Tab-separated table of C-alpha atoms in Angstrom:
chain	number	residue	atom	x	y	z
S	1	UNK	CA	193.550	223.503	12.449
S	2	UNK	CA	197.128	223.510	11.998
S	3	UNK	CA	197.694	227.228	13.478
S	4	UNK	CA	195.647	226.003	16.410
S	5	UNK	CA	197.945	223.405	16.815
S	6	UNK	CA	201.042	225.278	16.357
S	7	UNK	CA	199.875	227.908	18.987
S	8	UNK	CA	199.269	225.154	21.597
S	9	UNK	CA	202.947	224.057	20.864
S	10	UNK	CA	204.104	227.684	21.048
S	11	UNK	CA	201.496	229.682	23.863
S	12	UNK	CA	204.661	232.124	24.653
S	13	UNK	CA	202.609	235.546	24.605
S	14	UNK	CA	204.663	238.930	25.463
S	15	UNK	CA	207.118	238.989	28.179
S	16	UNK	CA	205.451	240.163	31.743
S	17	UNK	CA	206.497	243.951	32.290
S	18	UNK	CA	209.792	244.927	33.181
S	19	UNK	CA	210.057	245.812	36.992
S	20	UNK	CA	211.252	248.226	38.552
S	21	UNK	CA	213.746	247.670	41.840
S	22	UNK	CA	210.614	249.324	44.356
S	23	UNK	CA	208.392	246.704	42.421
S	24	UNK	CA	210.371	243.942	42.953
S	25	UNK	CA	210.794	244.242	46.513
S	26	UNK	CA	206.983	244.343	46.809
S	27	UNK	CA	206.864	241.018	44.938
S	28	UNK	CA	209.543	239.795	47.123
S	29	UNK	CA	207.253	240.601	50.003
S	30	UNK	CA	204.956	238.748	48.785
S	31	UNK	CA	206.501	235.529	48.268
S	32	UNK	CA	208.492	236.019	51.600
S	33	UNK	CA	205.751	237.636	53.668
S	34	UNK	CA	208.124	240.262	55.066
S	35	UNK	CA	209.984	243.151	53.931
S	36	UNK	CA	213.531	242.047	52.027
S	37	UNK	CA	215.756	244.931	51.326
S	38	UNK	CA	217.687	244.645	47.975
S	39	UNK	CA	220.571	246.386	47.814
S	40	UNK	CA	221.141	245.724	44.062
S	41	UNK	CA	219.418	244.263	41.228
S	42	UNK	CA	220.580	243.265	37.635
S	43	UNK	CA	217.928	241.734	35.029
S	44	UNK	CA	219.494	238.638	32.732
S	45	UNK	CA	218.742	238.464	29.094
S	46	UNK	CA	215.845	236.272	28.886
S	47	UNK	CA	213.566	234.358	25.955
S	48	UNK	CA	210.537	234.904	27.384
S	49	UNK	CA	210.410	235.563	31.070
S	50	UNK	CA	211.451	237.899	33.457
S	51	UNK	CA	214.744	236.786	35.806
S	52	UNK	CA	216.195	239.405	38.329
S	53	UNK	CA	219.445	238.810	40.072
S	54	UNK	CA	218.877	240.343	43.707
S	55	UNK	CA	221.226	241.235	46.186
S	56	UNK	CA	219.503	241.173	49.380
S	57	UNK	CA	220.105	242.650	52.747
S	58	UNK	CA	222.173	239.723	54.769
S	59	UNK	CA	220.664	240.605	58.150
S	60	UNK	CA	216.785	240.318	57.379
S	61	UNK	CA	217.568	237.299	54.852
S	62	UNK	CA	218.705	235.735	58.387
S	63	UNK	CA	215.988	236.595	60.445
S	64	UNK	CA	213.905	235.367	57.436
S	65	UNK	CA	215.563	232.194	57.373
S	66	UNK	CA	215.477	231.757	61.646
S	67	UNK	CA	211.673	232.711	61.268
S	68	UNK	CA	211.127	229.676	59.193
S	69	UNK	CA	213.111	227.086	60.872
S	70	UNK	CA	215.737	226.999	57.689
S	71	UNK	CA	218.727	225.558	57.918
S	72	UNK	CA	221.907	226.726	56.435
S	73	UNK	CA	223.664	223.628	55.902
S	74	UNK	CA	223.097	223.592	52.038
S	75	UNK	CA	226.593	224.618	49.978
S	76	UNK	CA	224.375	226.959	47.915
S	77	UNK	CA	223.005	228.563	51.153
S	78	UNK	CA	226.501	228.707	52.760
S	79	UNK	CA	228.180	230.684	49.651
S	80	UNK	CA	225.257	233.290	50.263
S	81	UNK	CA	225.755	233.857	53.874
S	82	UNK	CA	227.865	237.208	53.307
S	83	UNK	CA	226.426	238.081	50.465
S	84	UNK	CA	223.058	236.335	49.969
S	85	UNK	CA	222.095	236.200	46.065
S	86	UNK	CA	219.064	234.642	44.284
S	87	UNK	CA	217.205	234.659	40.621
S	88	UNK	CA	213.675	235.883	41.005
S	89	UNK	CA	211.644	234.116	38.342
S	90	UNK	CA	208.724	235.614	36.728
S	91	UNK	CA	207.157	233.792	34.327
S	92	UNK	CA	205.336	234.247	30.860
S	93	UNK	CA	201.449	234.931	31.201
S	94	UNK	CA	201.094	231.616	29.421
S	95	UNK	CA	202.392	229.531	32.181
S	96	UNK	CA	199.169	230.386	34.331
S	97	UNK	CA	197.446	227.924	32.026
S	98	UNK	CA	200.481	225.174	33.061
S	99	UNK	CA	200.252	226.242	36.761
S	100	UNK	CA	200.615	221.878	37.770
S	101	UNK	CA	203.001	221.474	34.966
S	102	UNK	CA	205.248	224.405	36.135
S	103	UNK	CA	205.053	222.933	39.949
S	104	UNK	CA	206.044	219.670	38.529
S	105	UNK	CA	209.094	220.859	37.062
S	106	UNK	CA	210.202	222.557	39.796
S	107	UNK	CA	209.668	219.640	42.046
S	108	UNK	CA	212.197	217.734	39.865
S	109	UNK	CA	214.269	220.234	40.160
S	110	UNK	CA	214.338	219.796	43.835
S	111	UNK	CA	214.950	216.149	43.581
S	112	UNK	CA	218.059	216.212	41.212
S	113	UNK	CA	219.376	219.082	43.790
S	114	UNK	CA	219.162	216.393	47.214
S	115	UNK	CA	220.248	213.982	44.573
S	116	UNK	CA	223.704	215.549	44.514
S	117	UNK	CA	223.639	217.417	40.631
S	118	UNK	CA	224.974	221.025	40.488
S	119	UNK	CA	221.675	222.710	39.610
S	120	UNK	CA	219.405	225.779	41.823
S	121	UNK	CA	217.924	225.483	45.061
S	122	UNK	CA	214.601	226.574	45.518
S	123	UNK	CA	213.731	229.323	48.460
S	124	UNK	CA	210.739	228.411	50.376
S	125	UNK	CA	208.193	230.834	50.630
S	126	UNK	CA	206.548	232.219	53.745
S	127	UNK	CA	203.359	229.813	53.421
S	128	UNK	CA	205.521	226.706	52.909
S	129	UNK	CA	205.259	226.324	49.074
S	130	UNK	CA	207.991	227.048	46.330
S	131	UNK	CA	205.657	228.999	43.705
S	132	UNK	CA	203.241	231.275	44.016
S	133	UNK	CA	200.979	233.496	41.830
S	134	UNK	CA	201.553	236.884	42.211
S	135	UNK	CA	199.510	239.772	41.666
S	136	UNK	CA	201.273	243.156	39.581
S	137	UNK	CA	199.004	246.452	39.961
S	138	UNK	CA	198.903	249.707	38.037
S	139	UNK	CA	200.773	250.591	40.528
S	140	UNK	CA	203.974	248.590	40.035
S	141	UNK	CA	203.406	248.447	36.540
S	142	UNK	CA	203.793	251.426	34.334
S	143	UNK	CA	201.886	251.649	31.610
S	144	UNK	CA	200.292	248.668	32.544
S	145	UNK	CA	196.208	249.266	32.283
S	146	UNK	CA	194.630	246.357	34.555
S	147	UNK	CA	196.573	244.166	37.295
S	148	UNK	CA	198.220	241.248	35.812
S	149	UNK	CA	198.733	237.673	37.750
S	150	UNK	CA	201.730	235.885	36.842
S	151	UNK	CA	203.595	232.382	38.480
S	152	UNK	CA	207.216	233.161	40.852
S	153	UNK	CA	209.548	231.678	42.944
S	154	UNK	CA	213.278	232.317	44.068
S	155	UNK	CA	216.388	230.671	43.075
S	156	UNK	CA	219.414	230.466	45.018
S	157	UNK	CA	222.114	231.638	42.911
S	158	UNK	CA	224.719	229.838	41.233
S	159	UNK	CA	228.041	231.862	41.419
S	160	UNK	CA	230.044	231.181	37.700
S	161	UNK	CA	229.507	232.259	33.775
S	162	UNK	CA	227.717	230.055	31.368
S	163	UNK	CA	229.300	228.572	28.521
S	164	UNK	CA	228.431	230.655	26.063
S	165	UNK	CA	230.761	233.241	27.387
S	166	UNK	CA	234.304	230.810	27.119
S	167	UNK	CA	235.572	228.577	24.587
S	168	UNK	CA	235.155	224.895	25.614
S	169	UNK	CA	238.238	222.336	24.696
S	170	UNK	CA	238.260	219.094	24.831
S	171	UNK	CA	238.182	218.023	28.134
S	172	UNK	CA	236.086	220.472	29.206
S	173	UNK	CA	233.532	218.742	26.393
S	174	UNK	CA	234.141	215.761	27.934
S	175	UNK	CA	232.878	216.594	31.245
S	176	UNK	CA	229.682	218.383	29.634
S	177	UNK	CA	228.756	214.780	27.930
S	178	UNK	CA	229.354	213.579	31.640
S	179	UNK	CA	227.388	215.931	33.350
S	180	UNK	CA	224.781	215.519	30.697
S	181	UNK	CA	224.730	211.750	31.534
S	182	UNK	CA	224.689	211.919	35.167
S	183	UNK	CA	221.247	214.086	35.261
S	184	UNK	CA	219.828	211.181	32.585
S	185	UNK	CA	221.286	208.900	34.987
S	186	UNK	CA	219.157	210.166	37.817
S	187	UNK	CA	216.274	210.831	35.573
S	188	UNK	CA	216.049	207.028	34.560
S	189	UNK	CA	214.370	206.522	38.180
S	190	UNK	CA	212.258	209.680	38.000
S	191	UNK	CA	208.609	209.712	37.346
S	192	UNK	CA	205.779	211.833	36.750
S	193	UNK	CA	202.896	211.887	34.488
S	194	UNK	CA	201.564	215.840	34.260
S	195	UNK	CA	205.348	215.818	33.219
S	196	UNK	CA	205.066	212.933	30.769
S	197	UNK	CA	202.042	214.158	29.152
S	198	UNK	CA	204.382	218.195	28.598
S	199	UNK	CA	204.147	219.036	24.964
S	200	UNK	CA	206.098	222.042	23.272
S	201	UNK	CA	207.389	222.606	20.159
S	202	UNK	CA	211.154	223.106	21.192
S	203	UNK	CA	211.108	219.250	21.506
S	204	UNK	CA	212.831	217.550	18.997
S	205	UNK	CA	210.025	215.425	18.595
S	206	UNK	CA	207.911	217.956	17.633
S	207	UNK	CA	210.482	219.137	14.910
S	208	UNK	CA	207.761	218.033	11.831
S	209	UNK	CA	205.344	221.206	13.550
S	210	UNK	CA	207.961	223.950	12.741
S	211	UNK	CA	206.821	223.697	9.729
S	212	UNK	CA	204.306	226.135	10.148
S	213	UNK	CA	206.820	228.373	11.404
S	214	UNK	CA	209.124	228.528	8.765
S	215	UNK	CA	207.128	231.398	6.705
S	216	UNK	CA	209.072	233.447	8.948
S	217	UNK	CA	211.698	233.153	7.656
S	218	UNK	CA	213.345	235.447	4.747
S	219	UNK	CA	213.103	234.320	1.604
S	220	UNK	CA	217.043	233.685	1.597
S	221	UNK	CA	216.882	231.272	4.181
S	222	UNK	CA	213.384	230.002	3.805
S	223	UNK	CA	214.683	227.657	1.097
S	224	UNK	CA	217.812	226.343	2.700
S	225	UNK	CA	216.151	225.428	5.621
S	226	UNK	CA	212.942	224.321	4.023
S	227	UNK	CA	215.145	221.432	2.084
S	228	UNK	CA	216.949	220.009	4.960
S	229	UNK	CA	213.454	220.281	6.945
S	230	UNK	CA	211.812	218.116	4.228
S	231	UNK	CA	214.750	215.361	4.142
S	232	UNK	CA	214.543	214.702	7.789
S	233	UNK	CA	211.129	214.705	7.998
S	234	UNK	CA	210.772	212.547	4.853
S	235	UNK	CA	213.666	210.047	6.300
S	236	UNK	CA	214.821	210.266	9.972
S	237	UNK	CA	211.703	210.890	11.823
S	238	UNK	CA	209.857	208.505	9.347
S	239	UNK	CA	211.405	205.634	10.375
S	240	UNK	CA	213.856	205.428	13.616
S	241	UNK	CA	212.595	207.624	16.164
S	242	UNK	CA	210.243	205.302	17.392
S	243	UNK	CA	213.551	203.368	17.914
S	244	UNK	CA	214.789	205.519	20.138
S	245	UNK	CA	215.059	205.088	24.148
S	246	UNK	CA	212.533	207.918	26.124
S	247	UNK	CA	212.380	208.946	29.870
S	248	UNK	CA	212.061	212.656	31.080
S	249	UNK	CA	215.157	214.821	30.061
S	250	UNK	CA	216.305	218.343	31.171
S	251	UNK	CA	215.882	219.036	27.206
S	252	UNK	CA	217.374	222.471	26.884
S	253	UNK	CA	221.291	221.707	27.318
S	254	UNK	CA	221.934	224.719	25.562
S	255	UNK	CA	225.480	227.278	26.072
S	256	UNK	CA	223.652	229.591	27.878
S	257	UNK	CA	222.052	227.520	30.627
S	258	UNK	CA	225.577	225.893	31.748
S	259	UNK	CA	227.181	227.679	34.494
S	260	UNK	CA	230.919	226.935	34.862
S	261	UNK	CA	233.368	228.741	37.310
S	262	UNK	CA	237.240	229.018	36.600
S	263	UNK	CA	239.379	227.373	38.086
S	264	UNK	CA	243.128	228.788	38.914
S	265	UNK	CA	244.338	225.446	39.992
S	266	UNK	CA	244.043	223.427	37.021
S	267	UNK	CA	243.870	226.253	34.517
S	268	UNK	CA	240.709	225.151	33.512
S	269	UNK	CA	236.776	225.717	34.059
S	270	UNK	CA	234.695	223.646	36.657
S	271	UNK	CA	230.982	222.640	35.432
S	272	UNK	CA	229.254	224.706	38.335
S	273	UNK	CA	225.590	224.092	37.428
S	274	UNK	CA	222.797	223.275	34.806
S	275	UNK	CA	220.310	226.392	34.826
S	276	UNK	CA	216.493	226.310	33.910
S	277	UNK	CA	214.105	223.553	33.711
S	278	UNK	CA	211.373	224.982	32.046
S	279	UNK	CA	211.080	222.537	29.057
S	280	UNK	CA	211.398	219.208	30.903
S	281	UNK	CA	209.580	216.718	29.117
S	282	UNK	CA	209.456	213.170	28.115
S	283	UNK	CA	211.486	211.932	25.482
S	284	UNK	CA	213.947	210.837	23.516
S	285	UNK	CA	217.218	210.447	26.108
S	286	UNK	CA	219.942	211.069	23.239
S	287	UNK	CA	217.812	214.490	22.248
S	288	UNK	CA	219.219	215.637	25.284
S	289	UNK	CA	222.630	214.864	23.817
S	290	UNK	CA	221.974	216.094	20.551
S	291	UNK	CA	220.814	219.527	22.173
S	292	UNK	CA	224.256	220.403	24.326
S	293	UNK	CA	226.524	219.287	20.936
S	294	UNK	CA	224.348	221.526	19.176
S	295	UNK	CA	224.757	224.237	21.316
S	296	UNK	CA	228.230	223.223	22.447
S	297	UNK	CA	229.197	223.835	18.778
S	298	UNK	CA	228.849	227.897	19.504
S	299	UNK	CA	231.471	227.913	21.557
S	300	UNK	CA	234.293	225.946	20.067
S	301	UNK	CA	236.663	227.991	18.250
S	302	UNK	CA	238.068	225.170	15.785
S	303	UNK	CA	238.560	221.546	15.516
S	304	UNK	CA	234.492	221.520	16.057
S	305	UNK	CA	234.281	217.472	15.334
S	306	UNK	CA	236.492	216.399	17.569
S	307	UNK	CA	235.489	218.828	20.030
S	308	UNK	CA	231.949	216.853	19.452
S	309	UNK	CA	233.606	213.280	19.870
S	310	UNK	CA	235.148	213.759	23.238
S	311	UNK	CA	231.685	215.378	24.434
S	312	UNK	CA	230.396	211.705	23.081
S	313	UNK	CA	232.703	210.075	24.715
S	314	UNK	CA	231.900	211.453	28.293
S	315	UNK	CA	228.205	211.117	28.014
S	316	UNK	CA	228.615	207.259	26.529
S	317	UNK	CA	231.041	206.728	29.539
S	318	UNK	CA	228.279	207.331	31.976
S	319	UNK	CA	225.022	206.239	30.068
S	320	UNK	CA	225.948	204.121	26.972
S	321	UNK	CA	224.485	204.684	23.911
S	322	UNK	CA	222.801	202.406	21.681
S	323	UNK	CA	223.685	201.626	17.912
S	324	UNK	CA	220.608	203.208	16.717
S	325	UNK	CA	221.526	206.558	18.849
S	326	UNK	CA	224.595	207.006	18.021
S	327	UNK	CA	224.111	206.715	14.386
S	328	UNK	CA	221.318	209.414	15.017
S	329	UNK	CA	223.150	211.883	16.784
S	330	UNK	CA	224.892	213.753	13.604
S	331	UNK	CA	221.400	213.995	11.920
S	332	UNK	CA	219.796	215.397	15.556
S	333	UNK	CA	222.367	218.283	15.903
S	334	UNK	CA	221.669	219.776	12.372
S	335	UNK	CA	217.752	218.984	13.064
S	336	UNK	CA	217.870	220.858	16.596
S	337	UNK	CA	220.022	224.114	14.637
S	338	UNK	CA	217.108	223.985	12.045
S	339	UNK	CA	214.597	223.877	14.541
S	340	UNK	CA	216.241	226.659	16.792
S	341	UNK	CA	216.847	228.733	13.761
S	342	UNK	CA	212.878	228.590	12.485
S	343	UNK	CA	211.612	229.354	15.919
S	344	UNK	CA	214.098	231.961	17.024
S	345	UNK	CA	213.336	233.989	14.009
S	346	UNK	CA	209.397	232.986	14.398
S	347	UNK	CA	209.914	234.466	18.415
S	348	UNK	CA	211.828	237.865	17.041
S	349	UNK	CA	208.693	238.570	15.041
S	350	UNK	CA	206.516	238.446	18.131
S	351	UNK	CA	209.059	239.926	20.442
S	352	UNK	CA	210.709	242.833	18.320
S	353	UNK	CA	211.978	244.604	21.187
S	354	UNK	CA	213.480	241.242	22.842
S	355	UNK	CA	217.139	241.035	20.931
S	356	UNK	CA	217.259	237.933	22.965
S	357	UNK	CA	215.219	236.365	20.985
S	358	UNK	CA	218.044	236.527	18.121
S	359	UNK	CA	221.120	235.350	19.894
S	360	UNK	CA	223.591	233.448	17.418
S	361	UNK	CA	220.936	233.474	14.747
S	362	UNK	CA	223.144	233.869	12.002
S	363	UNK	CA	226.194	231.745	13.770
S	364	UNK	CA	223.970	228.901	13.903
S	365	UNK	CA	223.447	228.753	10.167
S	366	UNK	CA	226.930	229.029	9.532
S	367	UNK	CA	227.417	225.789	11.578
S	368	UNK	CA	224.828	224.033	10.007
S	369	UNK	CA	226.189	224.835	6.511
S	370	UNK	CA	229.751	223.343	7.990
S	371	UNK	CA	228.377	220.471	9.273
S	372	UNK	CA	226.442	219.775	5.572
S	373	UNK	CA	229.863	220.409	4.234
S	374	UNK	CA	231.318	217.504	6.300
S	375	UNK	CA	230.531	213.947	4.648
S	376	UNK	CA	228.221	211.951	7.501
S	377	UNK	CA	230.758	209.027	6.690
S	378	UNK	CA	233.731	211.151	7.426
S	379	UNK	CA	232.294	212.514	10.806
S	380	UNK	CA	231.854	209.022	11.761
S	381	UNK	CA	235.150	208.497	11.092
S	382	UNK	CA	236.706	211.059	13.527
S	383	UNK	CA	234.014	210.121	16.387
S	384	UNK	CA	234.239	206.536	16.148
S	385	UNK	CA	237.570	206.373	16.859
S	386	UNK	CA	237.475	208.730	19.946
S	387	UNK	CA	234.142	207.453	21.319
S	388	UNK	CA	235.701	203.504	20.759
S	389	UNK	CA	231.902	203.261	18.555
S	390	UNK	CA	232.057	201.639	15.249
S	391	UNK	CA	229.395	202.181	12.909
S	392	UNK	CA	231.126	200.314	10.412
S	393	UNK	CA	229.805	200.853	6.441
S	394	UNK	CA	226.286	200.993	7.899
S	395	UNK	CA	225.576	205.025	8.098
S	396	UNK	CA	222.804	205.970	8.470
S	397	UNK	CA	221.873	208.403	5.332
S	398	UNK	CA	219.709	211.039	6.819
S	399	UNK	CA	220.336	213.807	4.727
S	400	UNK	CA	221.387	214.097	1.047
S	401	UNK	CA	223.834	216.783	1.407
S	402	UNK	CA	224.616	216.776	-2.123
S	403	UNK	CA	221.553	218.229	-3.365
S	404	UNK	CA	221.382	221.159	-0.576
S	405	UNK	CA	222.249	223.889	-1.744
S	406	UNK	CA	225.098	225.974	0.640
């Protein structure tokens, strides 16, 4: 019962095939209706899907574009004039069976877009929609012994690095927690209920389920993970989550799905775009918090609790947080590094030959074994004071650090 469970959390099977560039432009056919010369083609590191950047021939990506009545008025669309750019998305098998889900996501992707937030554009396809199933033959696939269907659609492009590439100061923390906010912000007005009823185990409040996962881990790190698993479990989610505020969230904030652009003028990088909205969900608003300092942690060099107050700071400036979340938020950044930790080693065991699938595996647990090293009462010390937050003597004691063992 439980592995059932556990596999409906998790349904990520294999990553489709890898493509080749004449394959590609046949899929691109397909979702245009017309033949799209690429001129080059990169493939990005990816947990479970397939995402190609394409350079595209600028002439027939016009005629395209006059052919369907498009308009070129978009900023997005205007920076890909000369040299137009986009993320073709193919998506794991698995999604097939969240077809409406999938579409759902994508539509509220569309609507923080015309609601002004830095985040993709969608192409329109040749039939008017903005997903389609596609079908990959023998033919395109090598090695491949039956056709395979599989969901894709076209991004525009968003020109910058992500995070996980730069070391973020303090400001530049600041304006994450703001950016952060501002998609909540627009969120709090957003509704949806194939999205509301989303369920995956990279949610935070499905955190008690990796529990079945955590056999994959090595011995060595089975048991240090295991015991901070069991406190939160036994504690945090026992009692105040149900106290916590929920609307849909982005909920995967992490380094490598912020794309930021430097800027010369102010010696200092602009926030250029949040990236991939795959597990949108409902839930808990300051998860969504908890996830970015989590993974906002990986890229700060030193003076990592500060670093973490200031990103506070700029998401309470913009969505204030309650008592009750902001006492949670130290316990939900270890809780999200164990949960990332169990799963990405649970994911390298079914994808091998995906090295993806291990990014910052063991960085991670150093951070979590620096941030059990830190007194709760002392971080709250250095945050309240930048964040203007007083939790006062009342801490909330998650996790008896004492009796983990480092």
């Amino acid at each position: 019962m439980e592995e059932n469970i556990c596999r409906k959390l998790f349904p990520i099977q294999h990553r489709p095939p890898a493509l080749s560039k004449v394959a590609l432009q046949g899929v691109l056919k397909d979702l245009l209706g017309t033949d799209i010369g690429i001129s080059s083609v990169y493939e990005f590191c990816s947990f479970c899907d397939r995402n190609y950047h394409i350079h595209i021939d600028h002439d027939k990506f016009k005629h395209y574009l006059e052919s369907k009545d498009l308009q070129l008025q978009d900023d997005q669309f205007k920076q890909n004039q000369q040299k137009p750019s986009f993320v073709l998305k193919i998506l794991n098998p698995c999604y097939l069976e969240y077809y409406e889900l999938t579409l759902a996501r994508l539509k509220l992707l569309q609507y923080l877009h015309n609601c002004g937030i830095r985040c993709p554009k969608i192409l329109p396809l040749h039939n008017g929609n903005i997903m389609k199933i596609v079908r990959l033959s023998d033919e395109k696939v090598k090695n491949q012994a039956e056709s395979m269907e599989l969901i894709a659609y076209i991004l525009i492009f968003i020109e910058g690095q992500t995070i996980a590439k730069i070391h973020s100061n303090f400001d530049l923390c600041y304006r994450l927690g703001r950016f952060a906010a501002e998609i909540d912000i627009k969120l709090q007005a957003y509704s949806d209920e194939t999205i509301k009823q989303a369920n995956n185990i990279w949610s935070l409040q499905n955190f008690p389920a990796c529990k079945y996962y955590l056999k994959y881990c090595s011995d060595e790190k089975r048991g240090f993970l295991e015991n901070i698993f069991n406190q939160i479990c036994r504690t945090y989610f026992n009692k105040h989550v149900k106290n916590l505020r929920t609307a849909i969230i982005h909920a995967d904030f992490n380094h490598g799905n912020i794309i930021v652009k430097y800027n010369n003028e102010t010696n200092n990088y602009d926030i250029n775009g949040i990236i991939d909205f795959g597990l949108v969900n409902y839930s808990c608003v300051v998860f969504e918090l908890a996830v970015l300092m989590a993974y906002t942690l990986l890229t700060v060099p030193h003076d990592r609790i500060r670093a973490l107050g200031h990103l506070i700071s700029g998401f309470h400036s913009v969505f204030p947080l309650t008592e009750v979340e902001y006492k949670s938020i130290y316990t939900l950044i270890i809780l999200r590094l164990v949960q990332t930790s169990i799963l990405t080693k649970y994911s390298s065991n079914l994808q091998p030959d995906n090295e993806f699938t291990m990014d910052s595996y063991e960085e991670k647990l150093e951070i979590l074994k620096f941030l059990l090293s830190i007194p709760e009462r002392d971080v709250y010390a250095v945050w309240d004071k930048i964040v203007g937050f007083s939790v006062g003597e009342d801490v909330y004691n998650y996790l008896e650090s004492e009796n983990i063992q480092i």
